XYZ file of N, CA and C in Angstrom:
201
model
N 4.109 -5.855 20.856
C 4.866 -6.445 19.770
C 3.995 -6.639 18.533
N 2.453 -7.065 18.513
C 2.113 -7.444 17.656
C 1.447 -6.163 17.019
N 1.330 -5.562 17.850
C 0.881 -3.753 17.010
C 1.709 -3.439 16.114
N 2.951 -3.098 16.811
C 4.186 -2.570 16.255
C 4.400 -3.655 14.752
N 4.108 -4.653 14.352
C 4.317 -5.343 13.475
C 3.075 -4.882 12.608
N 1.559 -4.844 13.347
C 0.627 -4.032 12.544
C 0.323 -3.244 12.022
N 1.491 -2.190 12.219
C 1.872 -0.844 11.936
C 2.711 -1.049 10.754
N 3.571 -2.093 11.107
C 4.961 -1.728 9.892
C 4.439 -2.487 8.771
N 3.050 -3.483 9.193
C 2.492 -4.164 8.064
C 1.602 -3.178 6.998
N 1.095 -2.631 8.068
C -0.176 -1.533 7.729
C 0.721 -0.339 6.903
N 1.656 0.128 7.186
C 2.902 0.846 6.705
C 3.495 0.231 5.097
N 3.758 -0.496 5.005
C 4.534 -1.242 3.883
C 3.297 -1.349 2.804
N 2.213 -1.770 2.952
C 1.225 -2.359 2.026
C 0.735 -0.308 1.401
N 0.684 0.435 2.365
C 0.377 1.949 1.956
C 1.758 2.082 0.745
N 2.561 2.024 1.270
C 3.993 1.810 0.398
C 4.174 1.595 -0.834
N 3.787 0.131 -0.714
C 3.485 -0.789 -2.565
C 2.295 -0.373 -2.504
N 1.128 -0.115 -2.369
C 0.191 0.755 -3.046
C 0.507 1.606 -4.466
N 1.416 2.627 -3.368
C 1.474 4.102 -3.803
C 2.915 3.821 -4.742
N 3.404 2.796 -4.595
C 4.599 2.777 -6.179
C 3.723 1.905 -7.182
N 2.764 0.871 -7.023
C 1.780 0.540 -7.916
C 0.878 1.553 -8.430
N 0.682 2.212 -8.086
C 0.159 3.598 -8.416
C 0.984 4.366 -9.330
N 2.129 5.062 -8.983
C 2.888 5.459 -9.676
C 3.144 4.604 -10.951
N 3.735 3.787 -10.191
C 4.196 2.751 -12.048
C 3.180 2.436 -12.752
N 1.489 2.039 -12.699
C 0.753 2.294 -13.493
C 0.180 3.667 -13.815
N 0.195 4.371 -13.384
C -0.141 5.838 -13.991
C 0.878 6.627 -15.172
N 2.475 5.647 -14.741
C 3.573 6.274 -15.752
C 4.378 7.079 -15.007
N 4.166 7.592 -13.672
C 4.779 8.212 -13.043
C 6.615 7.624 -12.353
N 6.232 6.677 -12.471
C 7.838 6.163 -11.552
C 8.228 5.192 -12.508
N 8.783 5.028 -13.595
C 8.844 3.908 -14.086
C 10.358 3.425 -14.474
N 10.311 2.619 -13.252
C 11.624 1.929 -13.146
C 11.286 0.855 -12.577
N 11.473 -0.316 -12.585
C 12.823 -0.760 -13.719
C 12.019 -0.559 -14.868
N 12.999 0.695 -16.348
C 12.240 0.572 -17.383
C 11.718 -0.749 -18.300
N 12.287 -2.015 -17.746
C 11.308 -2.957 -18.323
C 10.188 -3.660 -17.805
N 9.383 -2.570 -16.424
C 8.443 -4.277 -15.974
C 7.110 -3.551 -16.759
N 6.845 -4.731 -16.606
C 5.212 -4.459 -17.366
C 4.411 -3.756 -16.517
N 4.351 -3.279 -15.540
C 3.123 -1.963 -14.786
C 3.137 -1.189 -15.325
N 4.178 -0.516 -16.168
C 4.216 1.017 -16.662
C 3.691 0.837 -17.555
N 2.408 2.260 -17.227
C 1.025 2.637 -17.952
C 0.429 1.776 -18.426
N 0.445 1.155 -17.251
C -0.752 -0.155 -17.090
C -2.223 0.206 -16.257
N -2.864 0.899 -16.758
C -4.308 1.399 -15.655
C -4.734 0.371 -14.737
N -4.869 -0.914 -14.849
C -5.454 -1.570 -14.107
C -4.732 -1.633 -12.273
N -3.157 -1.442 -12.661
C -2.332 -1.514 -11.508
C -2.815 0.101 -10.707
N -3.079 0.692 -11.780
C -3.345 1.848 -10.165
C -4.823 1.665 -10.081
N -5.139 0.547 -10.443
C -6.456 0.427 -9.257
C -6.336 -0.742 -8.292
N -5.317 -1.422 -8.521
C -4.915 -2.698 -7.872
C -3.996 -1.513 -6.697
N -3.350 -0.652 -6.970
C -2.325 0.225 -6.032
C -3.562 0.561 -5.014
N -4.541 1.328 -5.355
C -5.411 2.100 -4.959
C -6.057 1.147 -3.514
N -6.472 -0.071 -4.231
C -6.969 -1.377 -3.051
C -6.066 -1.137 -1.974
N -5.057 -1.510 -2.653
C -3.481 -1.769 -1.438
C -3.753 -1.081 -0.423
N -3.307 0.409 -1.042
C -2.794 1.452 -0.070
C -4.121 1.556 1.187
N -5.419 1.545 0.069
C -7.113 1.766 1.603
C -6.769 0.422 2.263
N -6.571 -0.460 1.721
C -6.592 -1.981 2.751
C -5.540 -1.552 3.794
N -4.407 -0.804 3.497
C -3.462 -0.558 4.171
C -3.501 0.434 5.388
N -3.864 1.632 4.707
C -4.737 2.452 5.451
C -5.412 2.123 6.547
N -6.753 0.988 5.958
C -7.144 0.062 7.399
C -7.076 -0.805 8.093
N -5.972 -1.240 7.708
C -5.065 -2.177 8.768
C -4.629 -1.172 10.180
N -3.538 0.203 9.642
C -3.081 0.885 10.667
C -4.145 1.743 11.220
N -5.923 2.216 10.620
C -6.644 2.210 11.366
C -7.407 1.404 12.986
N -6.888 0.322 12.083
C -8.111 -0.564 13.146
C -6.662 -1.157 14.345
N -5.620 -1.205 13.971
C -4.665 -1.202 14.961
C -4.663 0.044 16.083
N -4.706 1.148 15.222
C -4.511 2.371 15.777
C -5.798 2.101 17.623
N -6.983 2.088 16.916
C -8.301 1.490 17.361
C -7.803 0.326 18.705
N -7.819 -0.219 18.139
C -7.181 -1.880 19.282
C -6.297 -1.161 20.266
N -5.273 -0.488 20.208
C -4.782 0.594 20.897
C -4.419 0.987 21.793
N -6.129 1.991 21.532
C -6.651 2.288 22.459
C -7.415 1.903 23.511
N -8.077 0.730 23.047
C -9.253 -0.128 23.836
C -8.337 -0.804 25.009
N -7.175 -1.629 24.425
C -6.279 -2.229 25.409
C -5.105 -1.263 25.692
């Protein structure tokens, strides 16, 4: 149970990463009024997300296997 939640956690945060990414780079920008769009700092705030995210469903992946 608590994997499966580590996954969909580890899952979701890759998610908002990669639309923080988009909406500061200019790529997705909707809703046309929030302030991320072509905002540089958010796709480096996206960028954090998505690797933190990344190693969340790493080190779950990991745990796993051990148990």
């Amino acid at each position: 149970m608590s994997r499966t939640v580590g996954y969909v956690v580890g899952l979701l945060m890759i998610l908002l990463g990669l639309i923080w990414i988009a909406q500061g780079s200019g790529y997705f920008p909707y809703p046309a009024s929030s302030f991320m769009i072509n905002q540089s700092i958010w796709v480096l705030w996206g960028s954090i997300m998505a690797v933190a995210g990344l190693a969340v469903t790493i080190i779950i992946s990991r745990l796993r296997r051990r148990g």
